[in-house]
Amino acid sequence: MQEEAGAALLDGKNAVVLAPTAGGKTEASIFPTLSLLLEQPLDGVGAIYLAPIKALLNNQGERLGLYTEMVGLDRFVWHGDTSASDRKQFLREPADLLMTTPESLEVMLVSQRIDEKKLFPERANHGR
């Protein structure tokens, strides 16, 4: 499952990964994503990990932080409990991987205080 998902994602395709709990879904998506971030770095957020609830972000934050650190990238977890000072630091120096909820992402996109073009730069290759 991980090999098939990885191949599809690296080929620029969308994929739905179905597996049981602890079946490797996170790795199936994050490893190809980190690979693309290493190949095509951006000055801003390169990928977004969107989770429906902050408890899942808190659960995955340390694990994905380990993966990003292993390859020289960084990640930031932004949800309702993230401190204002941490958010300001992130906005000054965006992480390669942003982990957030749909509600928090919406706040980032509509906030007058956040420069979404700096935070989310466009890729030259829109297919990936």
PDB file of C-alpha atoms in Angstrom:
ATOM      1  CA  MET A   1       0.000   0.000   0.000  1.00  0.00           C
ATOM      2  CA  GLN A   2       2.780   2.450   0.900  1.00  0.00           C
ATOM      3  CA  GLU A   3       4.738   1.735  -2.286  1.00  0.00           C
ATOM      4  CA  GLU A   4       1.668   2.198  -4.498  1.00  0.00           C
ATOM      5  CA  ALA A   5       0.621   5.406  -2.746  1.00  0.00           C
ATOM      6  CA  GLY A   6       4.167   6.770  -2.852  1.00  0.00           C
ATOM      7  CA  ALA A   7       4.521   6.059  -6.553  1.00  0.00           C
ATOM      8  CA  ALA A   8       1.202   7.743  -7.340  1.00  0.00           C
ATOM      9  CA  LEU A   9       2.003  10.826  -5.269  1.00  0.00           C
ATOM     10  CA  LEU A  10       5.509  11.198  -6.667  1.00  0.00           C
ATOM     11  CA  ASP A  11       3.958  10.972 -10.129  1.00  0.00           C
ATOM     12  CA  GLY A  12       1.814  14.015  -9.290  1.00  0.00           C
ATOM     13  CA  LYS A  13      -1.431  12.096  -8.878  1.00  0.00           C
ATOM     14  CA  ASN A  14      -3.989  12.308  -6.115  1.00  0.00           C
ATOM     15  CA  ALA A  15      -4.447   9.265  -3.918  1.00  0.00           C
ATOM     16  CA  VAL A  16      -6.826   8.010  -1.273  1.00  0.00           C
ATOM     17  CA  VAL A  17      -5.025   5.688   1.117  1.00  0.00           C
ATOM     18  CA  LEU A  18      -7.161   3.175   2.979  1.00  0.00           C
ATOM     19  CA  ALA A  19      -5.630   1.026   5.697  1.00  0.00           C
ATOM     20  CA  PRO A  20      -6.482  -0.051   9.226  1.00  0.00           C
ATOM     21  CA  THR A  21      -5.390   1.908  12.280  1.00  0.00           C
ATOM     22  CA  ALA A  22      -1.576   1.845  12.514  1.00  0.00           C
ATOM     23  CA  GLY A  23      -1.485   0.557   8.931  1.00  0.00           C
ATOM     24  CA  GLY A  24       1.024   3.131   7.656  1.00  0.00           C
ATOM     25  CA  LYS A  25      -1.266   5.721   6.046  1.00  0.00           C
ATOM     26  CA  THR A  26       0.681   8.659   7.461  1.00  0.00           C
ATOM     27  CA  GLU A  27       4.000   7.330   6.167  1.00  0.00           C
ATOM     28  CA  ALA A  28       2.439   6.498   2.797  1.00  0.00           C
ATOM     29  CA  SER A  29       1.698  10.175   2.299  1.00  0.00           C
ATOM     30  CA  ILE A  30       4.401  11.979   4.254  1.00  0.00           C
ATOM     31  CA  PHE A  31       7.476  10.231   2.840  1.00  0.00           C
ATOM     32  CA  PRO A  32       6.737  11.186  -0.795  1.00  0.00           C
ATOM     33  CA  THR A  33       5.771  14.668   0.381  1.00  0.00           C
ATOM     34  CA  LEU A  34       9.086  15.135   2.197  1.00  0.00           C
ATOM     35  CA  SER A  35      10.901  13.837  -0.868  1.00  0.00           C
ATOM     36  CA  LEU A  36       9.229  16.503  -3.023  1.00  0.00           C
ATOM     37  CA  LEU A  37      10.040  19.197  -0.467  1.00  0.00           C
ATOM     38  CA  LEU A  38      13.697  18.221  -0.626  1.00  0.00           C
ATOM     39  CA  GLU A  39      13.694  18.236  -4.447  1.00  0.00           C
ATOM     40  CA  GLN A  40      11.732  21.486  -4.790  1.00  0.00           C
ATOM     41  CA  PRO A  41      12.276  23.666  -1.710  1.00  0.00           C
ATOM     42  CA  LEU A  42      10.199  26.818  -1.262  1.00  0.00           C
ATOM     43  CA  ASP A  43      10.627  30.015   0.727  1.00  0.00           C
ATOM     44  CA  GLY A  44       7.520  29.360   2.773  1.00  0.00           C
ATOM     45  CA  VAL A  45       5.271  26.446   3.567  1.00  0.00           C
ATOM     46  CA  GLY A  46       5.920  23.619   1.121  1.00  0.00           C
ATOM     47  CA  ALA A  47       3.219  21.213   2.310  1.00  0.00           C
ATOM     48  CA  ILE A  48       0.182  21.228   4.570  1.00  0.00           C
ATOM     49  CA  TYR A  49      -0.831  18.304   6.780  1.00  0.00           C
ATOM     50  CA  LEU A  50      -4.524  18.887   7.426  1.00  0.00           C
ATOM     51  CA  ALA A  51      -6.170  17.033  10.314  1.00  0.00           C
ATOM     52  CA  PRO A  52      -9.810  17.272  11.384  1.00  0.00           C
ATOM     53  CA  ILE A  53      -9.035  17.791  15.090  1.00  0.00           C
ATOM     54  CA  LYS A  54      -6.189  19.220  17.130  1.00  0.00           C
ATOM     55  CA  ALA A  55      -5.880  16.025  19.168  1.00  0.00           C
ATOM     56  CA  LEU A  56      -4.733  14.227  16.021  1.00  0.00           C
ATOM     57  CA  LEU A  57      -2.254  17.018  15.285  1.00  0.00           C
ATOM     58  CA  ASN A  58      -0.856  16.753  18.797  1.00  0.00           C
ATOM     59  CA  ASN A  59      -0.602  12.988  18.383  1.00  0.00           C
ATOM     60  CA  GLN A  60       1.136  13.207  15.002  1.00  0.00           C
ATOM     61  CA  GLY A  61       3.210  16.337  15.687  1.00  0.00           C
ATOM     62  CA  GLU A  62       6.118  14.639  17.411  1.00  0.00           C
ATOM     63  CA  ARG A  63       6.239  11.783  14.909  1.00  0.00           C
ATOM     64  CA  LEU A  64       6.163  14.027  11.847  1.00  0.00           C
ATOM     65  CA  GLY A  65       8.630  16.336  13.555  1.00  0.00           C
ATOM     66  CA  LEU A  66      11.025  13.402  13.832  1.00  0.00           C
ATOM     67  CA  TYR A  67      10.597  12.582  10.131  1.00  0.00           C
ATOM     68  CA  THR A  68      11.156  16.180   9.040  1.00  0.00           C
ATOM     69  CA  GLU A  69      14.218  16.548  11.283  1.00  0.00           C
ATOM     70  CA  MET A  70      15.696  13.335   9.880  1.00  0.00           C
ATOM     71  CA  VAL A  71      15.865  14.929   6.415  1.00  0.00           C
ATOM     72  CA  GLY A  72      16.761  18.474   7.500  1.00  0.00           C
ATOM     73  CA  LEU A  73      13.297  20.024   7.249  1.00  0.00           C
ATOM     74  CA  ASP A  74      11.052  21.508   9.900  1.00  0.00           C
ATOM     75  CA  ARG A  75       7.380  21.409  10.800  1.00  0.00           C
ATOM     76  CA  PHE A  76       5.011  23.619  12.735  1.00  0.00           C
ATOM     77  CA  VAL A  77       1.734  22.704  14.449  1.00  0.00           C
ATOM     78  CA  TRP A  78      -0.877  25.481  14.353  1.00  0.00           C
ATOM     79  CA  HIS A  79      -4.254  25.059  16.065  1.00  0.00           C
ATOM     80  CA  GLY A  80      -6.366  26.881  18.630  1.00  0.00           C
ATOM     81  CA  ASP A  81      -3.929  26.164  21.477  1.00  0.00           C
ATOM     82  CA  THR A  82      -0.785  27.368  19.670  1.00  0.00           C
ATOM     83  CA  SER A  83       0.643  30.394  21.471  1.00  0.00           C
ATOM     84  CA  ALA A  84       0.636  33.810  19.843  1.00  0.00           C
ATOM     85  CA  SER A  85       4.421  34.063  20.178  1.00  0.00           C
ATOM     86  CA  ASP A  86       4.916  30.711  18.418  1.00  0.00           C
ATOM     87  CA  ARG A  87       2.575  31.834  15.628  1.00  0.00           C
ATOM     88  CA  LYS A  88       4.473  35.105  15.180  1.00  0.00           C
ATOM     89  CA  GLN A  89       7.765  33.214  14.950  1.00  0.00           C
ATOM     90  CA  PHE A  90       6.251  30.845  12.357  1.00  0.00           C
ATOM     91  CA  LEU A  91       4.951  33.778  10.305  1.00  0.00           C
ATOM     92  CA  ARG A  92       8.455  35.320  10.307  1.00  0.00           C
ATOM     93  CA  GLU A  93      10.097  32.005   9.421  1.00  0.00           C
ATOM     94  CA  PRO A  94       7.563  29.543   7.960  1.00  0.00           C
ATOM     95  CA  ALA A  95       8.222  25.821   8.382  1.00  0.00           C
ATOM     96  CA  ASP A  96       8.495  23.441   5.452  1.00  0.00           C
ATOM     97  CA  LEU A  97       5.534  21.409   6.741  1.00  0.00           C
ATOM     98  CA  LEU A  98       2.519  23.093   8.320  1.00  0.00           C
ATOM     99  CA  MET A  99       0.296  20.846  10.419  1.00  0.00           C
ATOM    100  CA  THR A 100      -3.103  22.436  11.051  1.00  0.00           C
ATOM    101  CA  THR A 101      -6.877  22.042  11.163  1.00  0.00           C
ATOM    102  CA  PRO A 102      -9.320  23.255   8.506  1.00  0.00           C
ATOM    103  CA  GLU A 103     -10.534  26.008  10.859  1.00  0.00           C
ATOM    104  CA  SER A 104      -7.028  27.269  11.574  1.00  0.00           C
ATOM    105  CA  LEU A 105      -6.117  27.209   7.885  1.00  0.00           C
ATOM    106  CA  GLU A 106      -9.215  29.272   7.137  1.00  0.00           C
ATOM    107  CA  VAL A 107      -8.139  31.828   9.753  1.00  0.00           C
ATOM    108  CA  MET A 108      -4.702  32.055   8.127  1.00  0.00           C
ATOM    109  CA  LEU A 109      -6.199  32.605   4.673  1.00  0.00           C
ATOM    110  CA  VAL A 110      -8.683  35.322   5.661  1.00  0.00           C
ATOM    111  CA  SER A 111      -6.627  37.169   8.276  1.00  0.00           C
ATOM    112  CA  GLN A 112      -5.578  40.691   7.293  1.00  0.00           C
ATOM    113  CA  ARG A 113      -2.448  40.259   9.453  1.00  0.00           C
ATOM    114  CA  ILE A 114      -1.115  37.254   7.543  1.00  0.00           C
ATOM    115  CA  ASP A 115       0.584  37.571   4.170  1.00  0.00           C
ATOM    116  CA  GLU A 116      -0.690  34.350   2.593  1.00  0.00           C
ATOM    117  CA  LYS A 117       1.463  34.852  -0.524  1.00  0.00           C
ATOM    118  CA  LYS A 118       4.615  34.837   1.612  1.00  0.00           C
ATOM    119  CA  LEU A 119       3.364  31.934   3.701  1.00  0.00           C
ATOM    120  CA  PHE A 120       2.102  29.844   0.763  1.00  0.00           C
ATOM    121  CA  PRO A 121       4.235  30.628  -2.312  1.00  0.00           C
ATOM    122  CA  GLU A 122       3.239  29.158  -5.657  1.00  0.00           C
ATOM    123  CA  ARG A 123       5.280  26.351  -7.141  1.00  0.00           C
ATOM    124  CA  ALA A 124       6.671  26.827 -10.618  1.00  0.00           C
ATOM    125  CA  ASN A 125       5.469  23.299 -11.439  1.00  0.00           C
ATOM    126  CA  HIS A 126       1.725  23.396 -10.712  1.00  0.00           C
ATOM    127  CA  GLY A 127       1.403  19.659 -11.409  1.00  0.00           C
ATOM    128  CA  ARG A 128       3.058  18.797  -8.091  1.00  0.00           C
TER     129      ARG A 128
END
